[in-house]
mmCIF file of N, CA and C in Angstrom:
data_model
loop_
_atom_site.group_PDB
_atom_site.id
_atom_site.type_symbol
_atom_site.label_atom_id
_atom_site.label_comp_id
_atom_site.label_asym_id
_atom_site.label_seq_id
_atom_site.Cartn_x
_atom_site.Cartn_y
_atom_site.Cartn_z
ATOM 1 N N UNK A 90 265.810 76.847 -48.927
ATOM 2 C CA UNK A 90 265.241 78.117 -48.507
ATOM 3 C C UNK A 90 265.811 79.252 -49.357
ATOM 4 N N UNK A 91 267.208 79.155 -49.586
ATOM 5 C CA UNK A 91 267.869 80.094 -50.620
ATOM 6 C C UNK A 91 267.288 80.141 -51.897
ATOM 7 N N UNK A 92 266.841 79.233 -52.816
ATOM 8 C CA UNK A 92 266.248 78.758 -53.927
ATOM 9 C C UNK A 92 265.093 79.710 -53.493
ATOM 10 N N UNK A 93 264.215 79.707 -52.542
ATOM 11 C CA UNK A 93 263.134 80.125 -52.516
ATOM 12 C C UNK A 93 262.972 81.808 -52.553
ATOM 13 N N UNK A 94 263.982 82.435 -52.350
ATOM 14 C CA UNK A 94 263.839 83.737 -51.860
ATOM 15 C C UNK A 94 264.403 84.195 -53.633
ATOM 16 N N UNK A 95 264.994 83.270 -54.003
ATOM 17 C CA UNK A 95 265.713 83.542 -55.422
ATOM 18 C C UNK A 95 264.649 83.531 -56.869
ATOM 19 N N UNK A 96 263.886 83.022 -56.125
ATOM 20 C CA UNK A 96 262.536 82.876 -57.194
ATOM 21 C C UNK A 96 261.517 83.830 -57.157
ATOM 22 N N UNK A 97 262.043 84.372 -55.877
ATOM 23 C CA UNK A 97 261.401 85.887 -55.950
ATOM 24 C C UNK A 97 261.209 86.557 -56.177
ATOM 25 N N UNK A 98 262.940 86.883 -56.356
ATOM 26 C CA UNK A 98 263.719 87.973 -57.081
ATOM 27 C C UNK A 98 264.516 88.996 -56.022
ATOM 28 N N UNK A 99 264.640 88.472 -55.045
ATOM 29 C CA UNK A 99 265.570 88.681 -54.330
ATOM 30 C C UNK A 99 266.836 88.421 -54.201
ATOM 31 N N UNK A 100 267.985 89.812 -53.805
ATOM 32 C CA UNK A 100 269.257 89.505 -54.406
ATOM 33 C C UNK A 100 269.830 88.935 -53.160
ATOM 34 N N UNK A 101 270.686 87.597 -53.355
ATOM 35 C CA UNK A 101 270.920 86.672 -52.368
ATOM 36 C C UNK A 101 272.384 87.047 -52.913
ATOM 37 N N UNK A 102 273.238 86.722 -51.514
ATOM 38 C CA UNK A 102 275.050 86.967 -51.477
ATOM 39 C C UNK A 102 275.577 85.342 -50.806
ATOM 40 N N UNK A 103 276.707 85.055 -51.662
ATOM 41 C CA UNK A 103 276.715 83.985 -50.644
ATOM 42 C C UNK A 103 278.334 84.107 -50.676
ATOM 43 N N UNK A 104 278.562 83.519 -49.204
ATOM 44 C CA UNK A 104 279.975 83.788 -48.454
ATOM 45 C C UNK A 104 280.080 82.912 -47.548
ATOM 46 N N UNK A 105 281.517 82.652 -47.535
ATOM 47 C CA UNK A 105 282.342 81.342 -47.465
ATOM 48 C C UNK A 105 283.295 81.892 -45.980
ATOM 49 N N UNK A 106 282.930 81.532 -44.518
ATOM 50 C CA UNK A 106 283.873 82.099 -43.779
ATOM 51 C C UNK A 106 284.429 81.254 -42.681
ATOM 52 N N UNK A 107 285.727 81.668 -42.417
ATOM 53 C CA UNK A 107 286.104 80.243 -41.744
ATOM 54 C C UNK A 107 287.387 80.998 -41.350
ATOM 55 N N UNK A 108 288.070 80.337 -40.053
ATOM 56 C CA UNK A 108 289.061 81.227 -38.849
ATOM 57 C C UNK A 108 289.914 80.667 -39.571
ATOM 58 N N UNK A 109 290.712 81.746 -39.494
ATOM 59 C CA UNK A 109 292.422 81.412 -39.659
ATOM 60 C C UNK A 109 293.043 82.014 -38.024
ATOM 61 N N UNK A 110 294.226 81.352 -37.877
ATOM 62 C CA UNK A 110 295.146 81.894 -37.041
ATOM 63 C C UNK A 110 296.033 82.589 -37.427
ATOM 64 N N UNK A 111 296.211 83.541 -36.321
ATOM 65 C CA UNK A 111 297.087 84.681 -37.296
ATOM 66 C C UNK A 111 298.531 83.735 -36.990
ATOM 67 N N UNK A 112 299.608 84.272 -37.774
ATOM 68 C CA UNK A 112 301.444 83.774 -37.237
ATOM 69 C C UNK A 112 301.685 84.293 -36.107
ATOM 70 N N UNK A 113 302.302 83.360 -35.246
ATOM 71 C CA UNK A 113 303.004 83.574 -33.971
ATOM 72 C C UNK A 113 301.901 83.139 -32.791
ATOM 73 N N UNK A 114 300.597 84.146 -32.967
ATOM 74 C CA UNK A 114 299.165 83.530 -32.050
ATOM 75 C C UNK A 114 299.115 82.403 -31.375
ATOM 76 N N UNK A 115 299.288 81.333 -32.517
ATOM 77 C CA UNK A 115 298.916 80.377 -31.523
ATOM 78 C C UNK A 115 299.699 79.351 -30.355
ATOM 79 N N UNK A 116 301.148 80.152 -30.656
ATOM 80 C CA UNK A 116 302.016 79.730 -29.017
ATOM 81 C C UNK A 116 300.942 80.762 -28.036
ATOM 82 N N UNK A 117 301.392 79.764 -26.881
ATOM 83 C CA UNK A 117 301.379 80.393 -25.660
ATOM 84 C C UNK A 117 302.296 81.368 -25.390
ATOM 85 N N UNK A 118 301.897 82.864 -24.879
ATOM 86 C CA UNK A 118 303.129 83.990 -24.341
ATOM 87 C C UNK A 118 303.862 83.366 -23.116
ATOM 88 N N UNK A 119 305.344 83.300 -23.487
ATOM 89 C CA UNK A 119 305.487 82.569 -22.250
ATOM 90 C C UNK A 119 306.686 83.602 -21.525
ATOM 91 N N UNK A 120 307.037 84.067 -20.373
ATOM 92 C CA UNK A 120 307.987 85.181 -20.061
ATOM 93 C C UNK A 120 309.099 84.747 -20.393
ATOM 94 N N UNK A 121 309.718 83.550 -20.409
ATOM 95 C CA UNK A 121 310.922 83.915 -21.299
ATOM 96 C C UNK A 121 311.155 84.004 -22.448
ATOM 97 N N UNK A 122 310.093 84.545 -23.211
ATOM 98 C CA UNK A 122 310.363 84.700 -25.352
ATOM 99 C C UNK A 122 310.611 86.260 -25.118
ATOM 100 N N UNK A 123 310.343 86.822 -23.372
ATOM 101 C CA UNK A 123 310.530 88.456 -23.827
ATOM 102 C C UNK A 123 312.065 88.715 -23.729
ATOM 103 N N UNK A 124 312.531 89.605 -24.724
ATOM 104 C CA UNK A 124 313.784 89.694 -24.831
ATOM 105 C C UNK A 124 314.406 90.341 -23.992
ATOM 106 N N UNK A 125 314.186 91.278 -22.915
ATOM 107 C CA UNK A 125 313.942 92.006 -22.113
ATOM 108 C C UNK A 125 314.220 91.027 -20.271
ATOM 109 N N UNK A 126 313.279 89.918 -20.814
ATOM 110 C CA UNK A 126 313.127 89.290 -19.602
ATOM 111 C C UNK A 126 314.589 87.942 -19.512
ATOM 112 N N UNK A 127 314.693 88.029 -21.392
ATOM 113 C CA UNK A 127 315.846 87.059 -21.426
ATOM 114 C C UNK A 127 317.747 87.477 -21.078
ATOM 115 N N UNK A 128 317.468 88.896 -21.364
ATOM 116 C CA UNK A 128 318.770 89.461 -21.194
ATOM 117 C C UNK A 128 319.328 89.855 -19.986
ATOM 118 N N UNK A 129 317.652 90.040 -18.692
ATOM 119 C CA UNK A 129 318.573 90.118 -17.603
ATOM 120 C C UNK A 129 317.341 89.009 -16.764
ATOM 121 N N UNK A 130 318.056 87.829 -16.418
ATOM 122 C CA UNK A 130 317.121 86.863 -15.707
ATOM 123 C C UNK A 130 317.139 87.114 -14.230
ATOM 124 N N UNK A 131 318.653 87.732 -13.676
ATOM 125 C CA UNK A 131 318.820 87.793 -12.473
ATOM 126 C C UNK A 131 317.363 88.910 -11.822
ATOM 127 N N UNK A 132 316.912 89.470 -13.003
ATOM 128 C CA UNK A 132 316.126 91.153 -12.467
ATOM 129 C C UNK A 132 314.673 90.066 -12.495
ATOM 130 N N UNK A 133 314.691 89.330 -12.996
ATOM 131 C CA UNK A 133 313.003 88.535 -13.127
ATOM 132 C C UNK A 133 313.339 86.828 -12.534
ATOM 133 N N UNK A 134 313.333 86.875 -11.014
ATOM 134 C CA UNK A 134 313.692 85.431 -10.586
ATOM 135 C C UNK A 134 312.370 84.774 -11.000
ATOM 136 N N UNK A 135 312.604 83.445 -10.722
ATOM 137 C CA UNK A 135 311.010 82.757 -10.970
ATOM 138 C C UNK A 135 310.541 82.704 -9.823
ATOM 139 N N UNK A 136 310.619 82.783 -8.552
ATOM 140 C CA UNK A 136 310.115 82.809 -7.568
ATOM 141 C C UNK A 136 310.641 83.735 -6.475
ATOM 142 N N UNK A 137 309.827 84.736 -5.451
ATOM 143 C CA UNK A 137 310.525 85.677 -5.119
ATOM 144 C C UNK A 137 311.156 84.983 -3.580
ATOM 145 N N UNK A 138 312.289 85.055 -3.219
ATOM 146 C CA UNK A 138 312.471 84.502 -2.216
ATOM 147 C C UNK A 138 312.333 85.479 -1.148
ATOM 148 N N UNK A 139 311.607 86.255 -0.726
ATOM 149 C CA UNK A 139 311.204 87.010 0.659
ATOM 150 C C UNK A 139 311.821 88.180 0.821
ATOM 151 N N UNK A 140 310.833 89.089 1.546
ATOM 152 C CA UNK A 140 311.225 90.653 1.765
ATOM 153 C C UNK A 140 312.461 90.768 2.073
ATOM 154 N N UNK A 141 312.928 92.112 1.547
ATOM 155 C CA UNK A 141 314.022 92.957 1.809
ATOM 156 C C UNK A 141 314.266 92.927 3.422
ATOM 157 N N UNK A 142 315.882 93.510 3.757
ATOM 158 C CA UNK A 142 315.724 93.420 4.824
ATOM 159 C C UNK A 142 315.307 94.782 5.482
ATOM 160 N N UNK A 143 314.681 94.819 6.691
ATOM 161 C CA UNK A 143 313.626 95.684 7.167
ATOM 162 C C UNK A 143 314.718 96.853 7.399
ATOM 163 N N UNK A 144 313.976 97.909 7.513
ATOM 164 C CA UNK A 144 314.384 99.284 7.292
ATOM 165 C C UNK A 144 313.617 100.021 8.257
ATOM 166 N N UNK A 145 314.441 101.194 9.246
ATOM 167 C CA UNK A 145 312.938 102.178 9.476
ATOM 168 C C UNK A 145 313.188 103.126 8.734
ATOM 169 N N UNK A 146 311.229 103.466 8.842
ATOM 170 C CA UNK A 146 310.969 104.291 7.844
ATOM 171 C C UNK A 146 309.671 105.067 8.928
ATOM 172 N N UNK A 147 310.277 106.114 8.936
ATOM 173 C CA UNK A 147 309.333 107.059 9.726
ATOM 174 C C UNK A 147 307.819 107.542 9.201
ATOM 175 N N UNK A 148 306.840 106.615 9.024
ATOM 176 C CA UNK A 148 305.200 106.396 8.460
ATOM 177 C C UNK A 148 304.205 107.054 9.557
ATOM 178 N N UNK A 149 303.392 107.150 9.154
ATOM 179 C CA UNK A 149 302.375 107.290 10.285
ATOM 180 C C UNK A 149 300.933 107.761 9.226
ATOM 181 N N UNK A 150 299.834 107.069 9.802
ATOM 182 C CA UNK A 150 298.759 107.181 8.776
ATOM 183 C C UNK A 150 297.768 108.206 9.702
ATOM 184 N N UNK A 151 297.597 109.402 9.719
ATOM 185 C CA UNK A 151 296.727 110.208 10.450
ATOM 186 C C UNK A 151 295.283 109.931 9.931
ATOM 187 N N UNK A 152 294.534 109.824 11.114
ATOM 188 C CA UNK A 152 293.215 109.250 11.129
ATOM 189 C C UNK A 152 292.413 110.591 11.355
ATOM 190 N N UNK A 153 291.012 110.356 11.149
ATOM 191 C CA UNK A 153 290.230 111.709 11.130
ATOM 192 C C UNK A 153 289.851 111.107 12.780
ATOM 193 N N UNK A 154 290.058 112.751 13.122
ATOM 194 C CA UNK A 154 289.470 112.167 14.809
ATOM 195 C C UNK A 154 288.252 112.050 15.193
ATOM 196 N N UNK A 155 287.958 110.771 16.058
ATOM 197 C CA UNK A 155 286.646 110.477 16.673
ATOM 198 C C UNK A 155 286.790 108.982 15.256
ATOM 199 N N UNK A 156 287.068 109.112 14.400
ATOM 200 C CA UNK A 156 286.697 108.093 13.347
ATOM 201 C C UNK A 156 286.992 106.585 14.004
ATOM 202 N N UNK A 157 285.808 105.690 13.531
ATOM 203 C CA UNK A 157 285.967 104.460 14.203
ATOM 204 C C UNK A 157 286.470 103.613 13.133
ATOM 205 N N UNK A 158 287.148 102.433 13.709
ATOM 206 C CA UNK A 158 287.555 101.222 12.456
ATOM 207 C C UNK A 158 286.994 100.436 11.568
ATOM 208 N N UNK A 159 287.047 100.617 10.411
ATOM 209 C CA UNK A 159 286.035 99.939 9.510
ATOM 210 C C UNK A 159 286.602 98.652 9.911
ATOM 211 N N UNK A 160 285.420 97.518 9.903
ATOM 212 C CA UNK A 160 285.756 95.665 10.139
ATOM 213 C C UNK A 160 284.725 95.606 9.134
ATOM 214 N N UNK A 161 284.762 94.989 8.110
ATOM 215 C CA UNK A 161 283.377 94.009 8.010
ATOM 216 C C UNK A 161 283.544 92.701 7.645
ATOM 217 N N UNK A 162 282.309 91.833 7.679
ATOM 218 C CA UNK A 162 282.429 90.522 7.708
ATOM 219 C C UNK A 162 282.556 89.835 6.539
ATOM 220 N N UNK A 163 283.635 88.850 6.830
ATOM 221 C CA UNK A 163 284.016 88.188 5.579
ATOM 222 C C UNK A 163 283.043 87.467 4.738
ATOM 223 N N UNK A 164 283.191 87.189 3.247
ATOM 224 C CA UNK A 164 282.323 86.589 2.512
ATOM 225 C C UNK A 164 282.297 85.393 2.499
ATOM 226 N N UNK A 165 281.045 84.816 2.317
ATOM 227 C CA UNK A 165 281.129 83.518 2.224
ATOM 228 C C UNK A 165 282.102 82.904 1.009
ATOM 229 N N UNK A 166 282.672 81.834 1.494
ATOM 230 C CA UNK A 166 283.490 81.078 0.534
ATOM 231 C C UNK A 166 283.007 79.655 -0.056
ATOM 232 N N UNK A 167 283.384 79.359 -1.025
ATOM 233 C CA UNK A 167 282.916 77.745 -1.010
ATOM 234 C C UNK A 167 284.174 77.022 -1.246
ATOM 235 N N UNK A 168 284.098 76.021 -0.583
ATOM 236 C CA UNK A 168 284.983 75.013 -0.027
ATOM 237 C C UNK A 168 286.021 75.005 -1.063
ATOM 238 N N UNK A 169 286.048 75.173 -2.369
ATOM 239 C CA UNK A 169 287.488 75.133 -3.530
ATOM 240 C C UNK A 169 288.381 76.725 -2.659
ATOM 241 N N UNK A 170 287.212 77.651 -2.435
ATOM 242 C CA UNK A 170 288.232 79.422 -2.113
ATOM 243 C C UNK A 170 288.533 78.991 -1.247
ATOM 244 N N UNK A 171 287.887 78.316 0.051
ATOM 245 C CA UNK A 171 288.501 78.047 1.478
ATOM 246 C C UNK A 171 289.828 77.442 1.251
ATOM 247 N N UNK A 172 289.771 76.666 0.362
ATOM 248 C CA UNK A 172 291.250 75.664 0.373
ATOM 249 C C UNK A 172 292.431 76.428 -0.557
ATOM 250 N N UNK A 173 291.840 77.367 -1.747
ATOM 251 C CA UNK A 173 292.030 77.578 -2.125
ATOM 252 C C UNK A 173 293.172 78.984 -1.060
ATOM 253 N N UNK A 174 292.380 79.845 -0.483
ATOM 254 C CA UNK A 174 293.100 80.753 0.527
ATOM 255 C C UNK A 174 293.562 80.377 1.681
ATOM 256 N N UNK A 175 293.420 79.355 2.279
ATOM 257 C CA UNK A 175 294.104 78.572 3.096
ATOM 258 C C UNK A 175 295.529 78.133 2.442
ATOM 259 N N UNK A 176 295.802 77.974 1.203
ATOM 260 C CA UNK A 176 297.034 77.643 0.393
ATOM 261 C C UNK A 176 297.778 79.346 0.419
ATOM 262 N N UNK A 177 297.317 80.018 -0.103
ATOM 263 C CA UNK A 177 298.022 81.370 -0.288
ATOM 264 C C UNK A 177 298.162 81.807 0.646
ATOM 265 N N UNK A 178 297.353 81.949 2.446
ATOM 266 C CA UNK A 178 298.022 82.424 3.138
ATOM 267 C C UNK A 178 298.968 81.984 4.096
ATOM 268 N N UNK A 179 298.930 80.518 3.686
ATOM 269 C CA UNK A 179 300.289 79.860 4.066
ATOM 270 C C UNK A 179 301.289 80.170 3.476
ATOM 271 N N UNK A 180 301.153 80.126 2.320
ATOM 272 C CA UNK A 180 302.164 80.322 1.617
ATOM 273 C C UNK A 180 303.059 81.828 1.434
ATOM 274 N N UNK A 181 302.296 83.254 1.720
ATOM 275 C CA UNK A 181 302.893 84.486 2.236
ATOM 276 C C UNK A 181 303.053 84.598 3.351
ATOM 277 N N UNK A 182 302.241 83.168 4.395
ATOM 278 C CA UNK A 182 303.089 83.445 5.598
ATOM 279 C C UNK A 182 304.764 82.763 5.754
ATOM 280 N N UNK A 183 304.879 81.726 4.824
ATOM 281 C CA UNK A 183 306.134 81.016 4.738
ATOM 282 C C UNK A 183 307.238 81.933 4.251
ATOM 283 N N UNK A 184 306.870 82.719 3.276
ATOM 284 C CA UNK A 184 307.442 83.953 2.540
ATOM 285 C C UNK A 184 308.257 84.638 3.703
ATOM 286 N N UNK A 185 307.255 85.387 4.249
ATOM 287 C CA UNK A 185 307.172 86.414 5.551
ATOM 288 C C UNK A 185 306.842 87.736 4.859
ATOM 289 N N UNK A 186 305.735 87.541 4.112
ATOM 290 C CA UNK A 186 304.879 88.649 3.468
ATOM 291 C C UNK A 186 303.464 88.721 4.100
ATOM 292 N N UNK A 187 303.401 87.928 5.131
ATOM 293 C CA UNK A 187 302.483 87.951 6.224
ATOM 294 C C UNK A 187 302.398 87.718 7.814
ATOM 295 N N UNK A 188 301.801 87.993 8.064
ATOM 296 C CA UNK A 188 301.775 87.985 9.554
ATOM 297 C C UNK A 188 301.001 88.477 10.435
ATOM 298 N N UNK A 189 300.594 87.284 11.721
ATOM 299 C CA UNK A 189 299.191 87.629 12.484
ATOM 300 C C UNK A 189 299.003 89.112 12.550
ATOM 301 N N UNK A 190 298.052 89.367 13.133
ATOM 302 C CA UNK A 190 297.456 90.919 13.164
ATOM 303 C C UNK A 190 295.994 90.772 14.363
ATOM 304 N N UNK A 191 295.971 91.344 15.466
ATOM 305 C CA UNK A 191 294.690 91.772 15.867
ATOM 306 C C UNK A 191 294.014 93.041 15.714
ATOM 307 N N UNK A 192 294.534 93.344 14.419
ATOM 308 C CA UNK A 192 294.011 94.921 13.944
ATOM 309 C C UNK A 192 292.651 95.294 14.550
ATOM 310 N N UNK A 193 292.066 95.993 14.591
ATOM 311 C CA UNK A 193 290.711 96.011 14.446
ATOM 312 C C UNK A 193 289.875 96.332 12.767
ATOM 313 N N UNK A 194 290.578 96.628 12.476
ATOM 314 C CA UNK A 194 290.601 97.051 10.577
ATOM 315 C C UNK A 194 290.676 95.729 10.080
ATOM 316 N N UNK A 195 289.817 95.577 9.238
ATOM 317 C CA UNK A 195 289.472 94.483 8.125
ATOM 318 C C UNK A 195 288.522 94.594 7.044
ATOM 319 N N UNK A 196 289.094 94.305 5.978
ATOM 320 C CA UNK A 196 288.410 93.426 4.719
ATOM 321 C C UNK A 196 287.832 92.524 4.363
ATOM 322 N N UNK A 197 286.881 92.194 3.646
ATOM 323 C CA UNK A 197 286.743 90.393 2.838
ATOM 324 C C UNK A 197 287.831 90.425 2.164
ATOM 325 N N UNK A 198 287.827 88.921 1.609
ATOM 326 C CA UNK A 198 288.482 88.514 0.517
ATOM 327 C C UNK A 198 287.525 87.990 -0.479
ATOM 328 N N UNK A 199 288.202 88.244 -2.158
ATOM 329 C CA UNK A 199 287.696 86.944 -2.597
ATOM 330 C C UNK A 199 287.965 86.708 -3.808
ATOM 331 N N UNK A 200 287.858 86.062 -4.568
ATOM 332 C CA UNK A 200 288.779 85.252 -5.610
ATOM 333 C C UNK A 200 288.567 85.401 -6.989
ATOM 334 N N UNK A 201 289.471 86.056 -7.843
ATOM 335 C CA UNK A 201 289.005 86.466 -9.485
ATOM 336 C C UNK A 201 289.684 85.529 -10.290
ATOM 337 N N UNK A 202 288.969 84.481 -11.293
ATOM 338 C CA UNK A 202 289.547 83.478 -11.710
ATOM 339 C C UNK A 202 290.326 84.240 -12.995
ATOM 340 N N UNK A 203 291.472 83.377 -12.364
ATOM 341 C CA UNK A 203 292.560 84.049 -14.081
ATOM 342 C C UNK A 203 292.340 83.263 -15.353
ATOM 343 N N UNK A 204 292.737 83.925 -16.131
ATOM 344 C CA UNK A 204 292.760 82.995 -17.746
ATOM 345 C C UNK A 204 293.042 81.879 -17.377
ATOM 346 N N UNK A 205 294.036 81.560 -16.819
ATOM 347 C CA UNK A 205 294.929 80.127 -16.806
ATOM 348 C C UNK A 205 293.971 79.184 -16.198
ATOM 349 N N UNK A 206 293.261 79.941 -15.149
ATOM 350 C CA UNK A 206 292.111 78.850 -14.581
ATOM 351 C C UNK A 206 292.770 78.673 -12.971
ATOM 352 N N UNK A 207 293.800 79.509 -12.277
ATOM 353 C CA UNK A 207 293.591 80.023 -11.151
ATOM 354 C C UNK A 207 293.446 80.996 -10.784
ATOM 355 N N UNK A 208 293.140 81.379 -9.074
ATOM 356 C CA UNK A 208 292.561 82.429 -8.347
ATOM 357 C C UNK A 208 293.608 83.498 -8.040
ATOM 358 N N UNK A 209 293.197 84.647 -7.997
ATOM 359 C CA UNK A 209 293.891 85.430 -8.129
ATOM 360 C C UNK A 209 292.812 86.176 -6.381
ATOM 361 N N UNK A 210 293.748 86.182 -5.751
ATOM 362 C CA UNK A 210 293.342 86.712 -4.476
ATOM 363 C C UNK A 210 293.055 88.155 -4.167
ATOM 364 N N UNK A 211 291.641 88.710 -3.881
ATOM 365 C CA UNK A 211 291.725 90.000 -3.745
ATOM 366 C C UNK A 211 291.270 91.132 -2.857
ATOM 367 N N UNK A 212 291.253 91.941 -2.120
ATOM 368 C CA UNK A 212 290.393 92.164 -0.901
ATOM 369 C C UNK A 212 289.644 93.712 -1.348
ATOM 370 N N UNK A 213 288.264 93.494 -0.609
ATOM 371 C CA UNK A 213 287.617 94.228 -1.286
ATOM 372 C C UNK A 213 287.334 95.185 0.066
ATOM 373 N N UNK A 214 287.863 96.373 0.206
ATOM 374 C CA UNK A 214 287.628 97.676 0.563
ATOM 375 C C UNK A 214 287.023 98.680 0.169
ATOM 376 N N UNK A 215 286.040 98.029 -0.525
ATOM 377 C CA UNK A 215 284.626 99.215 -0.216
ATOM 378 C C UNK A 215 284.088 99.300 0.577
ATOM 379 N N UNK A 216 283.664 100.567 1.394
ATOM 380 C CA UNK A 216 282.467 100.234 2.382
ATOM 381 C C UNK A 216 281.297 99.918 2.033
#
């Protein structure tokens, strides 16, 4: 087909292209190559072992009056998120970064896949 357009008299370019990797790229970033993360390990545990111990702290969230509680209904899941959030909220309840609630206030949840190829849990408070 090139031949053909060349017999034309058309000016044809030809180019040669092909990936390189840049240096360093093609490791994986892994948190301990940061030097930062290597000099103080005690400040970056690998796993957090559970809240501080509790404190009071004089809070209070003023509500507009007459205002009623936003609830809405959760999203459908499919059976990998079900199991999938059934794992995580065991697992912040084992923590003690969770705990029952009969709020009347609620969110959905639902699940943003990370690079790595797990879920990253998230609740969506829009009305």
């Amino acid at each position: 087909k090139t031949h053909k357009y060349m017999l034309k008299g058309c000016q044809v370019f030809l180019a040669h292209v092909t990936t390189k990797e840049a240096e360093g790229k093609s490791e994986k970033k892994q948190l301990e190559n940061v030097p930062i993360v290597r000099n103080f390990p005690e400040v970056f545990p690998e796993d957090l072992p559970g809240l501080p111990p509790t404190q009071q702290v004089v809070f209070q969230i003023d509500l507009i009056p007459g205002a009623a509680p936003i609830a809405q209904a959760p999203y459908r899941l499919a059976p990998p998120e079900m199991k999938e959030l059934s794992e995580q909220l065991k697992e912040l309840s084992d923590k003690g970064f969770k705990r029952s609630s009969s709020s009347p206030w609620g969110a959905p949840v639902l699940f943003v896949k990370k690079n790595d190829g797990s879920f990253r849990m998230s609740i969506d408070y829009r009305e």
